[in-house]
Coordinates of N, CA and C in Angstrom, one line a residue:
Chain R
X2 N 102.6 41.9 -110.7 CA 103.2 41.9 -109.3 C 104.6 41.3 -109.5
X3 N 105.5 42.1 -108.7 CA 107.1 41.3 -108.8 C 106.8 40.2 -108.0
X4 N 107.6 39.4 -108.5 CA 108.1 38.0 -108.0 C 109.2 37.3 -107.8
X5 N 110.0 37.3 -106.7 CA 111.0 36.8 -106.6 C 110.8 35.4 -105.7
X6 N 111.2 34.2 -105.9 CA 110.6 33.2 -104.8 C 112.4 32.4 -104.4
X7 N 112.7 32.0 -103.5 CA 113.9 31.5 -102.8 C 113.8 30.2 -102.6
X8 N 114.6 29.0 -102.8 CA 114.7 27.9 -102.3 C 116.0 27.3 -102.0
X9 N 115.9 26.6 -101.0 CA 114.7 26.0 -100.2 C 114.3 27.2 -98.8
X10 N 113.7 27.2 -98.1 CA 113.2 28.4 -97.1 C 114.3 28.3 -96.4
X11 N 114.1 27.2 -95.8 CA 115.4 26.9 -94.3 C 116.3 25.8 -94.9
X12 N 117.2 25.7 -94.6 CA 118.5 24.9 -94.9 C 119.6 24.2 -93.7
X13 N 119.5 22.9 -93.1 CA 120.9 22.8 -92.0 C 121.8 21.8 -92.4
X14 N 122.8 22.3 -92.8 CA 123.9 21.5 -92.9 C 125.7 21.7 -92.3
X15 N 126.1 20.6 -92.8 CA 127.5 20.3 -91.9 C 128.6 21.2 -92.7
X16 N 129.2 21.4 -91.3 CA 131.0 22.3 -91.7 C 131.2 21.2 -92.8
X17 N 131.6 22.4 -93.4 CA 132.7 21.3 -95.0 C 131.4 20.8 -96.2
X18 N 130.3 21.1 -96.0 CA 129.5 20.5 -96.8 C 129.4 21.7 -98.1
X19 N 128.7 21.3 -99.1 CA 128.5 22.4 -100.0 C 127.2 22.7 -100.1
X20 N 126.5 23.8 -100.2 CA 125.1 24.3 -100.7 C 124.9 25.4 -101.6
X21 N 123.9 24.9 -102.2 CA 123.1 25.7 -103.0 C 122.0 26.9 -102.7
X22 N 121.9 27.8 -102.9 CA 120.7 28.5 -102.6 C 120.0 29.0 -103.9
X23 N 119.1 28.9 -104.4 CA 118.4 29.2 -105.7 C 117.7 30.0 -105.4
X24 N 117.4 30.8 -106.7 CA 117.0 32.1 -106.5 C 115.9 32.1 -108.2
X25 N 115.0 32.7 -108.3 CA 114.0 32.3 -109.4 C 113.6 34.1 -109.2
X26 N 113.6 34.4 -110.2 CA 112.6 35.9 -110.4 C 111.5 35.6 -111.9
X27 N 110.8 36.5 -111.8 CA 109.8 36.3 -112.8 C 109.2 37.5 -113.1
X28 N 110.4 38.8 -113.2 CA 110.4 39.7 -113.6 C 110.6 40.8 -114.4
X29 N 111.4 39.8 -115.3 CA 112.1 39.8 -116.3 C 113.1 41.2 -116.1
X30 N 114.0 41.3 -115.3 CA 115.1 42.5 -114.5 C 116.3 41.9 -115.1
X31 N 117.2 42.6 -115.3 CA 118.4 42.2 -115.7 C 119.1 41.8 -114.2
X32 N 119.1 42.7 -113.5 CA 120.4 42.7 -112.2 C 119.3 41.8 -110.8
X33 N 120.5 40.7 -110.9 CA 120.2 40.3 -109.6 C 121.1 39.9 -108.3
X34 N 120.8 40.3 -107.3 CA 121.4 40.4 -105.8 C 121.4 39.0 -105.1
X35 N 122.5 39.0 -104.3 CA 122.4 38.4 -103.1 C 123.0 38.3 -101.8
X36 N 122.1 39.1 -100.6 CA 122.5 39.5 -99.7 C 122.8 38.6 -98.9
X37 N 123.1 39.1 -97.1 CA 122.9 38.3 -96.2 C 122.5 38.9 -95.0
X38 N 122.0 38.7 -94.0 CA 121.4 39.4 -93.1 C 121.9 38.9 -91.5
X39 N 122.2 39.7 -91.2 CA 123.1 39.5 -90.0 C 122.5 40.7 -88.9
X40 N 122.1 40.3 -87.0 CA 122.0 41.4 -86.0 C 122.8 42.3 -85.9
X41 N 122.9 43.7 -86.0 CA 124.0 44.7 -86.2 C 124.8 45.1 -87.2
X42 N 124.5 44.3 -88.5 CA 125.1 44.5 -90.0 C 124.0 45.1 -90.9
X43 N 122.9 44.5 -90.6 CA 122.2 45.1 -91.6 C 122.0 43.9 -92.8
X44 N 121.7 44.3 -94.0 CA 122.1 43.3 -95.4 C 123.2 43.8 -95.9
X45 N 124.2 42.9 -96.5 CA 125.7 42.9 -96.9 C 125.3 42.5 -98.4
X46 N 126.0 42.8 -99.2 CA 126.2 42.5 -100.6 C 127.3 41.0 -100.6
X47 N 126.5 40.6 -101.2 CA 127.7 39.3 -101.3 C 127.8 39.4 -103.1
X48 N 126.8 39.1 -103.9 CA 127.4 38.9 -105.3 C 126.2 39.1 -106.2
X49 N 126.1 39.8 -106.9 CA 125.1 40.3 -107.7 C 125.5 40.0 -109.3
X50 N 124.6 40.3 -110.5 CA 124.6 40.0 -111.3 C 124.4 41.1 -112.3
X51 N 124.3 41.1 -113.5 CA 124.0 42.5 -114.4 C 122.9 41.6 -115.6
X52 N 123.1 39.9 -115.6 CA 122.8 39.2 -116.9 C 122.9 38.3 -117.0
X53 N 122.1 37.3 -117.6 CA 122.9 35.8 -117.9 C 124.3 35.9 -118.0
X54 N 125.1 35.1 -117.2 CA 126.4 34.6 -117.5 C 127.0 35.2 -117.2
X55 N 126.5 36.6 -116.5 CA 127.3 37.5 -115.7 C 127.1 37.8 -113.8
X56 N 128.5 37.3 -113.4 CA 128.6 37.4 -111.9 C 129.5 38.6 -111.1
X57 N 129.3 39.4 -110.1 CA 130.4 40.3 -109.8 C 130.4 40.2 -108.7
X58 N 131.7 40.3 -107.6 CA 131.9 40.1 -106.2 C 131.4 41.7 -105.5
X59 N 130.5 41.1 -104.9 CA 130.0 42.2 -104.0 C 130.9 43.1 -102.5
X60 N 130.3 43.5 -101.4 CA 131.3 43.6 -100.7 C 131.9 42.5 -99.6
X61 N 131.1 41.7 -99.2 CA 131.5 40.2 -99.0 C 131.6 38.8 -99.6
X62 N 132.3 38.9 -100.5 CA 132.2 37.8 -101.4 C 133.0 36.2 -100.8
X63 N 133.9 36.6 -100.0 CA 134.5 35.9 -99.9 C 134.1 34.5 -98.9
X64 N 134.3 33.0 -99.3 CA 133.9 32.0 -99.3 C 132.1 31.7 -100.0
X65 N 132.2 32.7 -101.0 CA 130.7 32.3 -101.5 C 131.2 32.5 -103.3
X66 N 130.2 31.9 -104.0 CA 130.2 31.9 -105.2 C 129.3 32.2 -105.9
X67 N 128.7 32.2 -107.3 CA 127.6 33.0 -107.5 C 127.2 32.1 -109.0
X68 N 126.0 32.3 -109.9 CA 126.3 31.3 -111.4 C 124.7 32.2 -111.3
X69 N 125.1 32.7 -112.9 CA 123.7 32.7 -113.6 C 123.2 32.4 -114.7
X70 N 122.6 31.0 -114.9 CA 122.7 30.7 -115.9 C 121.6 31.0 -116.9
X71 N 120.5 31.9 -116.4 CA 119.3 32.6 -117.1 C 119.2 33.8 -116.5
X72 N 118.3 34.3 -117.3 CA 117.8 35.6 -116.4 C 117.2 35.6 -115.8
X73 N 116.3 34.6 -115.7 CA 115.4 34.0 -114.4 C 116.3 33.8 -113.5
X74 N 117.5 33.0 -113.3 CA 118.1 32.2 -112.0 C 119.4 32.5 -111.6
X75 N 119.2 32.6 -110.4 CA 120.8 33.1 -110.0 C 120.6 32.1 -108.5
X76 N 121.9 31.7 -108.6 CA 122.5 30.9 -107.6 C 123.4 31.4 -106.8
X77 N 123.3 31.0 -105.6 CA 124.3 31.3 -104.4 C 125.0 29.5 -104.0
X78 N 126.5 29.7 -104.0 CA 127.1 28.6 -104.1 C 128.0 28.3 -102.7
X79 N 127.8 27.4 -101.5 CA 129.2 27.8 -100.8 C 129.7 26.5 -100.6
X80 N 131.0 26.3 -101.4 CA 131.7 25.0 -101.6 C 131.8 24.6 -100.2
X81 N 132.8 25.0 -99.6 CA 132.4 24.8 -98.2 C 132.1 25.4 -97.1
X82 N 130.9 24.9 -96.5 CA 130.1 25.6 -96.1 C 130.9 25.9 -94.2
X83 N 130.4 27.0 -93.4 CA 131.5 27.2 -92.4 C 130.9 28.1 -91.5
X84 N 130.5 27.4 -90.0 CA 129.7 28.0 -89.3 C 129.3 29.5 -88.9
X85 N 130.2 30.4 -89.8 CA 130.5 31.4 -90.0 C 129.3 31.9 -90.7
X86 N 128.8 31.3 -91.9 CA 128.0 31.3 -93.0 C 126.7 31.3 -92.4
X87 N 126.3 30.6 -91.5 CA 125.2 30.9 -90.4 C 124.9 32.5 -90.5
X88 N 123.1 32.6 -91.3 CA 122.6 33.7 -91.7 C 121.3 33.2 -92.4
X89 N 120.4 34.6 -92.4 CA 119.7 34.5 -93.3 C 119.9 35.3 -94.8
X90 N 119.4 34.7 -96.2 CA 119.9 35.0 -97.0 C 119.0 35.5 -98.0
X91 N 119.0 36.9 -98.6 CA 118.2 37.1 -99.5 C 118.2 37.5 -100.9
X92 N 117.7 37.3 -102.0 CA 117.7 37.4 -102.9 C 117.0 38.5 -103.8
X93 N 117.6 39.3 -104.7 CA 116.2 40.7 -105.2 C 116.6 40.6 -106.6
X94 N 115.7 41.1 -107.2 CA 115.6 41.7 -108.6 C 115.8 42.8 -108.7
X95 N 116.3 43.4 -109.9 CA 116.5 45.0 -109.9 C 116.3 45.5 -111.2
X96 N 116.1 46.3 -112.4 CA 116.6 46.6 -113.4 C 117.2 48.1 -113.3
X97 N 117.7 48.3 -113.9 CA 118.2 50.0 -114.2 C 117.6 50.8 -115.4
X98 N 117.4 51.8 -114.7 CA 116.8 52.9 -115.8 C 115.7 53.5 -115.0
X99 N 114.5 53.6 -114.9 CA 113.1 54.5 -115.0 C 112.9 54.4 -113.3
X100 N 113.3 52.7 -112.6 CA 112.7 52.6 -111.3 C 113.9 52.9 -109.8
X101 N 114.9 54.0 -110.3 CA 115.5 53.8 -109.5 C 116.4 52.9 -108.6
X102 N 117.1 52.0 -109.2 CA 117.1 50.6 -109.0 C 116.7 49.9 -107.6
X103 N 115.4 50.4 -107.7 CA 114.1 49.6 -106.8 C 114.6 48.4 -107.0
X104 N 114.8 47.6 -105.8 CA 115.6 46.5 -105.9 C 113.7 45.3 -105.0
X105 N 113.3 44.2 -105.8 CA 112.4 43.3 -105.2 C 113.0 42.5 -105.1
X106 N 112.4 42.0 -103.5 CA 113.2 40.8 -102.7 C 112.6 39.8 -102.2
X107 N 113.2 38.7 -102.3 CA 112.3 37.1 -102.2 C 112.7 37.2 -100.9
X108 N 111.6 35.7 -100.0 CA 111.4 36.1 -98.7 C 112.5 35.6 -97.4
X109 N 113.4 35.1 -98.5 CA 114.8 34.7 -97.5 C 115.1 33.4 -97.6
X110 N 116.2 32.7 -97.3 CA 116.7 31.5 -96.8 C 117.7 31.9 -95.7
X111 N 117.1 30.9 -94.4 CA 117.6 30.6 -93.3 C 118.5 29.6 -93.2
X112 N 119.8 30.1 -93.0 CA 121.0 28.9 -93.5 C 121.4 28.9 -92.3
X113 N 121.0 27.3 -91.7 CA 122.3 27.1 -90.1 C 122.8 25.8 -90.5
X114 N 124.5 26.2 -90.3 CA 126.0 25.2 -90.4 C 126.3 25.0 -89.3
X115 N 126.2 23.4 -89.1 CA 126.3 23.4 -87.8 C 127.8 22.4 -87.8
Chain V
X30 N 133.4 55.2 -101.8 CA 132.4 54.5 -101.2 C 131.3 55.3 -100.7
X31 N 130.0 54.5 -100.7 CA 128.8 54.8 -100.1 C 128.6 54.2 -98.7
X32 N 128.3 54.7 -97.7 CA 127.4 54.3 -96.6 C 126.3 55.0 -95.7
X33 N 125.6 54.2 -95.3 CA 124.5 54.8 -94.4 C 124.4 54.1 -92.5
X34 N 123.9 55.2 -92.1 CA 124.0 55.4 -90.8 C 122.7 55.4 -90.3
X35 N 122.1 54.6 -89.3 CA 120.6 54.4 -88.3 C 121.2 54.7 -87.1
X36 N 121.3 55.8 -86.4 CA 121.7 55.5 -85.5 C 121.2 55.2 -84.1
X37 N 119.7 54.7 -84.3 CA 118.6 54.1 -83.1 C 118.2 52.8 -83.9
X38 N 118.9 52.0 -82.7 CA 118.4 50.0 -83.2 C 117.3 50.0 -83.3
X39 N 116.6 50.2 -81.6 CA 115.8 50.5 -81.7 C 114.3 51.2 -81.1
X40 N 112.9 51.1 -81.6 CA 112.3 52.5 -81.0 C 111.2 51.5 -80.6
X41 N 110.6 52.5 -79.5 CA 109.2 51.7 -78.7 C 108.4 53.1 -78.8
X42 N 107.2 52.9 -79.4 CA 105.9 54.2 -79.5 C 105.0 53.6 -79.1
X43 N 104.0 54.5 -79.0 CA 102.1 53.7 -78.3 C 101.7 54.4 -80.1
X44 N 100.3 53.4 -79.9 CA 99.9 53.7 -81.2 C 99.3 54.7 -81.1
X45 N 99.3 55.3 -82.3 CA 98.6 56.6 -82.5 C 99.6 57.7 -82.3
X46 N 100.7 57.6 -82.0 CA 101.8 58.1 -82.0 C 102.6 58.4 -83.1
X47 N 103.4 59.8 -83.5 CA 104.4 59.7 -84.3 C 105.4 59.2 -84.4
X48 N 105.9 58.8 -85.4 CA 107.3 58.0 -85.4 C 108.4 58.9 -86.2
X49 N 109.4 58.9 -86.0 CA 110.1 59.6 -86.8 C 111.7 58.5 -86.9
X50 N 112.3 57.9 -88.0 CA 113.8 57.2 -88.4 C 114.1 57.7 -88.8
X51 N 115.6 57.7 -87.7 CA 117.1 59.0 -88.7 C 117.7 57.8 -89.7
X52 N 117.9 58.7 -90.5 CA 118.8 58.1 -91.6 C 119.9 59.3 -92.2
X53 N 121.1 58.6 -92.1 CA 122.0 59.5 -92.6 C 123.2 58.9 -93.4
X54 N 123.5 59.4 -94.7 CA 124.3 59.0 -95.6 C 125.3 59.3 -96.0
X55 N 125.9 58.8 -96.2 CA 127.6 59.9 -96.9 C 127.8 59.1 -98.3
X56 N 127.9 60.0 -99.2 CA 128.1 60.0 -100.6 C 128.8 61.1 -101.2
X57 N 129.1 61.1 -101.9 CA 130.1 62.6 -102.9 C 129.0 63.0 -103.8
X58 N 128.2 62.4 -104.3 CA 127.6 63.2 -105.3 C 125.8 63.1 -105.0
X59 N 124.9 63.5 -105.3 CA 123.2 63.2 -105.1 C 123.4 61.8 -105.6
X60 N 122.7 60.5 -104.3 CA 122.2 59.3 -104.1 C 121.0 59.1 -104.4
X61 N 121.2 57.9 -104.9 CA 119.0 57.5 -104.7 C 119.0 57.3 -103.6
X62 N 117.9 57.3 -103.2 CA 117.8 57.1 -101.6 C 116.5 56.1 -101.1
X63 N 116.6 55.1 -100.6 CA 115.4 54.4 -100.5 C 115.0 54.1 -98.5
X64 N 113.8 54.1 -98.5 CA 113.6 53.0 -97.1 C 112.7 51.8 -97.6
X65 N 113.1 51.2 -96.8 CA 112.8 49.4 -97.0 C 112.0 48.9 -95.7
X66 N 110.7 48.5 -95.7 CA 110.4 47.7 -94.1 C 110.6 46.2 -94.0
X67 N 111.3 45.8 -93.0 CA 110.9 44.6 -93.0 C 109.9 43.8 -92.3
X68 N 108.5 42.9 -92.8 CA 107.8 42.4 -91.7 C 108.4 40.7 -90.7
X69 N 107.7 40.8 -89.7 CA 108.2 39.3 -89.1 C 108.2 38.3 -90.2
X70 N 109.9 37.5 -90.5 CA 110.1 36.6 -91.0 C 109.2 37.0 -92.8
X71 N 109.8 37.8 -93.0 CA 109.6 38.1 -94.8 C 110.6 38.8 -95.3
X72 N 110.5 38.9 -96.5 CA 111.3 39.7 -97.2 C 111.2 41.6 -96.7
X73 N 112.0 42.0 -97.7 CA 111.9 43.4 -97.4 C 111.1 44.0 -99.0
X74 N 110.6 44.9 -98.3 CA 109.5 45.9 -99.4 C 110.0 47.3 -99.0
X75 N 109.4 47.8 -100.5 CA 110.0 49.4 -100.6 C 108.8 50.2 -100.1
X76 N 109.1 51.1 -99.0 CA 108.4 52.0 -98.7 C 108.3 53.5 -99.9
X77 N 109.3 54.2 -100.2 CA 109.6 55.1 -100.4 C 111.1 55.1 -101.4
X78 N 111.1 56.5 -102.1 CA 112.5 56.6 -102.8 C 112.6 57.4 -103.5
X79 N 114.0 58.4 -103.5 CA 113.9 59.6 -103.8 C 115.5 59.6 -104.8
X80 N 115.1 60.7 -105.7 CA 116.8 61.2 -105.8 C 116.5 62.3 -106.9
X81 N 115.5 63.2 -106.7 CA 115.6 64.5 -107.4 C 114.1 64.9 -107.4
X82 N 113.6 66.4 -107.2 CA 112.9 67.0 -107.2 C 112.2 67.7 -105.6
X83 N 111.2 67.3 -105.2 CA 110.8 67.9 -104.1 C 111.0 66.6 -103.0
X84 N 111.8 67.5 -101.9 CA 112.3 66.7 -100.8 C 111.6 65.8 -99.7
X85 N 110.3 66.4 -99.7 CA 109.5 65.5 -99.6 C 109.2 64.4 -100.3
X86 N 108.7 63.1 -99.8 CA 108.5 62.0 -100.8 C 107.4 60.9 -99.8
X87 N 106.5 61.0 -100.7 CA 105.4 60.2 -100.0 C 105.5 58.5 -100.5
X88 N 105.6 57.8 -99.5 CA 105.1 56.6 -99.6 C 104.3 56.1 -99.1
X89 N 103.8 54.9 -99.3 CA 103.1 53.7 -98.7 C 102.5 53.7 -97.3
X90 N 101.2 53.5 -96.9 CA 101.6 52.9 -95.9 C 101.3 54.3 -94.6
X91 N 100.9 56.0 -95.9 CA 101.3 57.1 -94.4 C 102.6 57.3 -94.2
X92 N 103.7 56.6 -94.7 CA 104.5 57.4 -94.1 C 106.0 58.4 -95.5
X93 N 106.0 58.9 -95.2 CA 107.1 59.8 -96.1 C 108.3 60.3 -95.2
X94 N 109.4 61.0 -96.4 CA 110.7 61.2 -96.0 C 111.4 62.1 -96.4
X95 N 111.7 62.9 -95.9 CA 112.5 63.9 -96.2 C 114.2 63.7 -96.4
X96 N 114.3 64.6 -97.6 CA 115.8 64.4 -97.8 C 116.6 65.8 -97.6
X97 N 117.7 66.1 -96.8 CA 118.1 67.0 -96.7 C 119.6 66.8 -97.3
X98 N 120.0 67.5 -98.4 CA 121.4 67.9 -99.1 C 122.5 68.1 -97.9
X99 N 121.8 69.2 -97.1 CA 123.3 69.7 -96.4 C 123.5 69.2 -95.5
X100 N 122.3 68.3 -94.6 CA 122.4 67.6 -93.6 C 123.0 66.2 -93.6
X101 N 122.9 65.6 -95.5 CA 123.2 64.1 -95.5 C 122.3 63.4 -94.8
X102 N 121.0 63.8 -95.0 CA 119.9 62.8 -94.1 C 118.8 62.6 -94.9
X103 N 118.1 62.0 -94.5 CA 116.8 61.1 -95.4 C 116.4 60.4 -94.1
X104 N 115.6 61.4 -93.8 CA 114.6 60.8 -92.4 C 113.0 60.3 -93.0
X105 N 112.3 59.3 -91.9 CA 111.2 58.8 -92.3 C 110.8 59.0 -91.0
X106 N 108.8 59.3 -91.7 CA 108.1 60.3 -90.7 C 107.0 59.5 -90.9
X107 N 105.9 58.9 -89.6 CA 104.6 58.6 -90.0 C 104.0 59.3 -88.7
X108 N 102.8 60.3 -89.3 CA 102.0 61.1 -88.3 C 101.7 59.9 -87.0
X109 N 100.8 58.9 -87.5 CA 100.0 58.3 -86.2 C 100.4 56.7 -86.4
X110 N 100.8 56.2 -86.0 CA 101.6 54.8 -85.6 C 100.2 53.6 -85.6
X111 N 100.7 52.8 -86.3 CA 98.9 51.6 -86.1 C 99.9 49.9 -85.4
X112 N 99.4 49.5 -85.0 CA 100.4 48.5 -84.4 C 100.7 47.4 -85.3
X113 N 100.6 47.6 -86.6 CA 101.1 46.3 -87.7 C 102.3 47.3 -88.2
X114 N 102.4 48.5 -88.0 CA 103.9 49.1 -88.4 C 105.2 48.6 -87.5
X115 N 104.9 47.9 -86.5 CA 106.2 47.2 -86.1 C 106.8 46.1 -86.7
X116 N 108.0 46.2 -86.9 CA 108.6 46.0 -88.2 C 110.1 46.4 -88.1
X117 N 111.0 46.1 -88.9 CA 112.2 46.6 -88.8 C 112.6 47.5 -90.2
X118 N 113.0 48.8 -90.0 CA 112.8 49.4 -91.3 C 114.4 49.9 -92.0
X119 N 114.6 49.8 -92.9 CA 116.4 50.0 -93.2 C 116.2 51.4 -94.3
X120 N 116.9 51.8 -94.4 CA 117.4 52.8 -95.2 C 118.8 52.5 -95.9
X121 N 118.8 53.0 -97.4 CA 119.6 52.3 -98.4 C 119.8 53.3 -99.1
X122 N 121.2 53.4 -99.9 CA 121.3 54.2 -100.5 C 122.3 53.4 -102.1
X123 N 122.1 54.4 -103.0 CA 122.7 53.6 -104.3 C 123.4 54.9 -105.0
X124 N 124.2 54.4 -105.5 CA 125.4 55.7 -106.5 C 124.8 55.8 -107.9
X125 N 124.1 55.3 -108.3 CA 122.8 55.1 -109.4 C 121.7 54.3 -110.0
X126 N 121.1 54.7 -110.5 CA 119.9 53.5 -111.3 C 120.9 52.3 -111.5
X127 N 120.3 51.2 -110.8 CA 120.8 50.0 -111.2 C 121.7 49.3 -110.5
X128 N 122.2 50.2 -109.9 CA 123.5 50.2 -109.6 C 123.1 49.3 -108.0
X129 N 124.2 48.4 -107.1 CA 124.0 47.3 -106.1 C 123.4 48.7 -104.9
X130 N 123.0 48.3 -103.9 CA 122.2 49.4 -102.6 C 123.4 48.6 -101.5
X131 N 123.3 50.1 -100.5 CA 123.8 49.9 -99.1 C 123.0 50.0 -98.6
X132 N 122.8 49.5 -97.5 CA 121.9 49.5 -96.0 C 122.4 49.8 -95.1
X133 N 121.6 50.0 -94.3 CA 121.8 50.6 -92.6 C 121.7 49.6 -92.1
X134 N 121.8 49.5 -90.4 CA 121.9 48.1 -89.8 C 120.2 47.9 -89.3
X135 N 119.8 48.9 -90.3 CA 118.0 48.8 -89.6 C 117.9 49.2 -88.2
X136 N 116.4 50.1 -88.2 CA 116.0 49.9 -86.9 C 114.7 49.5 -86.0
X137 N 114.7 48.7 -85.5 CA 113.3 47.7 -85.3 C 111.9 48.5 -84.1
X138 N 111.6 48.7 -84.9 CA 110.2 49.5 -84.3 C 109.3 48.5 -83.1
X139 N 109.1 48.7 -82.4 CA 107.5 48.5 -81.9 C 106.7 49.0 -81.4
X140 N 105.4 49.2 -82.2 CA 104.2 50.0 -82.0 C 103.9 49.3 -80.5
X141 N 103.4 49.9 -79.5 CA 102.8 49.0 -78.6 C 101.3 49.7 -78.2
X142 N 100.5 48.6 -77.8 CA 98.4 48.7 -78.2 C 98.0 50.2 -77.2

């Protein structure tokens, strides 16, 4: 069974603060995602991965950052954080080749910047 | 660029009812094509997903999707509606294996008893 798990679930912190969102798969998938979820948007690409050590800007990248330092873990970074950022945020696995890049997705982080 | 189009937020059915989600895509070349459901407060799961052979495509769940070439659509169909299918369901498309997905803005179903 895929596995993607998110931490922490919910998250509330202050304008100007920095946060982490961690992301763990146990799928062993090369490419990993991280979206954001917005009423009327849908999920947005913010910054996905192909590999250890490899990051790429998605279609909203901007004020977010990304770090993978395994194949297991991929990080979502926002130095500073900006009530704007207020979302939920999700994280998938994907590989390429056989599964169509059937993308599995962990069950979200609720980020409010207050 | 890729994008996809829902263009019903959203739908209210009684159960036992059919459902039918438009989905419509614009691409230049044949897309994978996926739908996604989401349940209250979870992740999203793959219903279905298509990108060569017969246009029909059965998934999960009862429900399947048709892909139409000329129309740019990839509609999802479930004969008789059960009231845990309310849910919010997105349609996504990709330019290849592997490759990052677009989504629709979803459209949030409710079966009602």
């Amino acid at each position: 069974e895929a596995a993607v798990t998110q931490s922490p679930r919910n998250k509330v912190a202050v304008t100007g603060g920095k946060v982490t969102l961690s992301c763990n798969q146990t799928n062993n998938h090369n490419n990993m995602y991280w979206y954001r979820q917005d009423t009327g948007h849908g999920l947005r690409l913010i910054h996905y991965s192909y590999g250890a050590g490899s990051t790429e800007k998605g279609d909203i990248p901007d004020g977010y950052k990304a770090s993978r330092p395994s194949q297991e873990n991929f990080s979502l970074i926002l130095e500073l954080a900006t009530p704007s950022q207020t979302s939920v945020y999700f994280c998938a696995s994907g590989d390429a080749g056989g599964n169509y890049a059937e993308q599995f997705f962990g069950p979200g982080t609720r980020l409010t910047v207050l | 660029a890729q994008s996809v189009t829902q263009p019903d937020a959203r739908v209210t059915v009684s159960e036992g009812a059919s459902l039918q989600l438009r989905c419509k895509y614009s691409y230049s070349a044949t897309p994978y094509l996926f739908w996604y459901v989401q349940y209250p407060r979870q992740g999203l799961q793959m219903l279905l997903k298509y990108y060569s052979g017969d246009p029909v495509v059965q998934g999960v769940n009862g429900f399947e999707a048709e892909f139409s070439k000329s129309d740019s659509s990839f509609h999802l169909r479930k004969a008789s509606v059960h009231w845990s299918d309310s849910a919010v369901y997105f349609c996504a498309v990709s330019a290849s294996a592997g490759n990052k997905l677009t989504f629709g803005i979803g459209t949030r179903v409710l079966v009602r008893p």
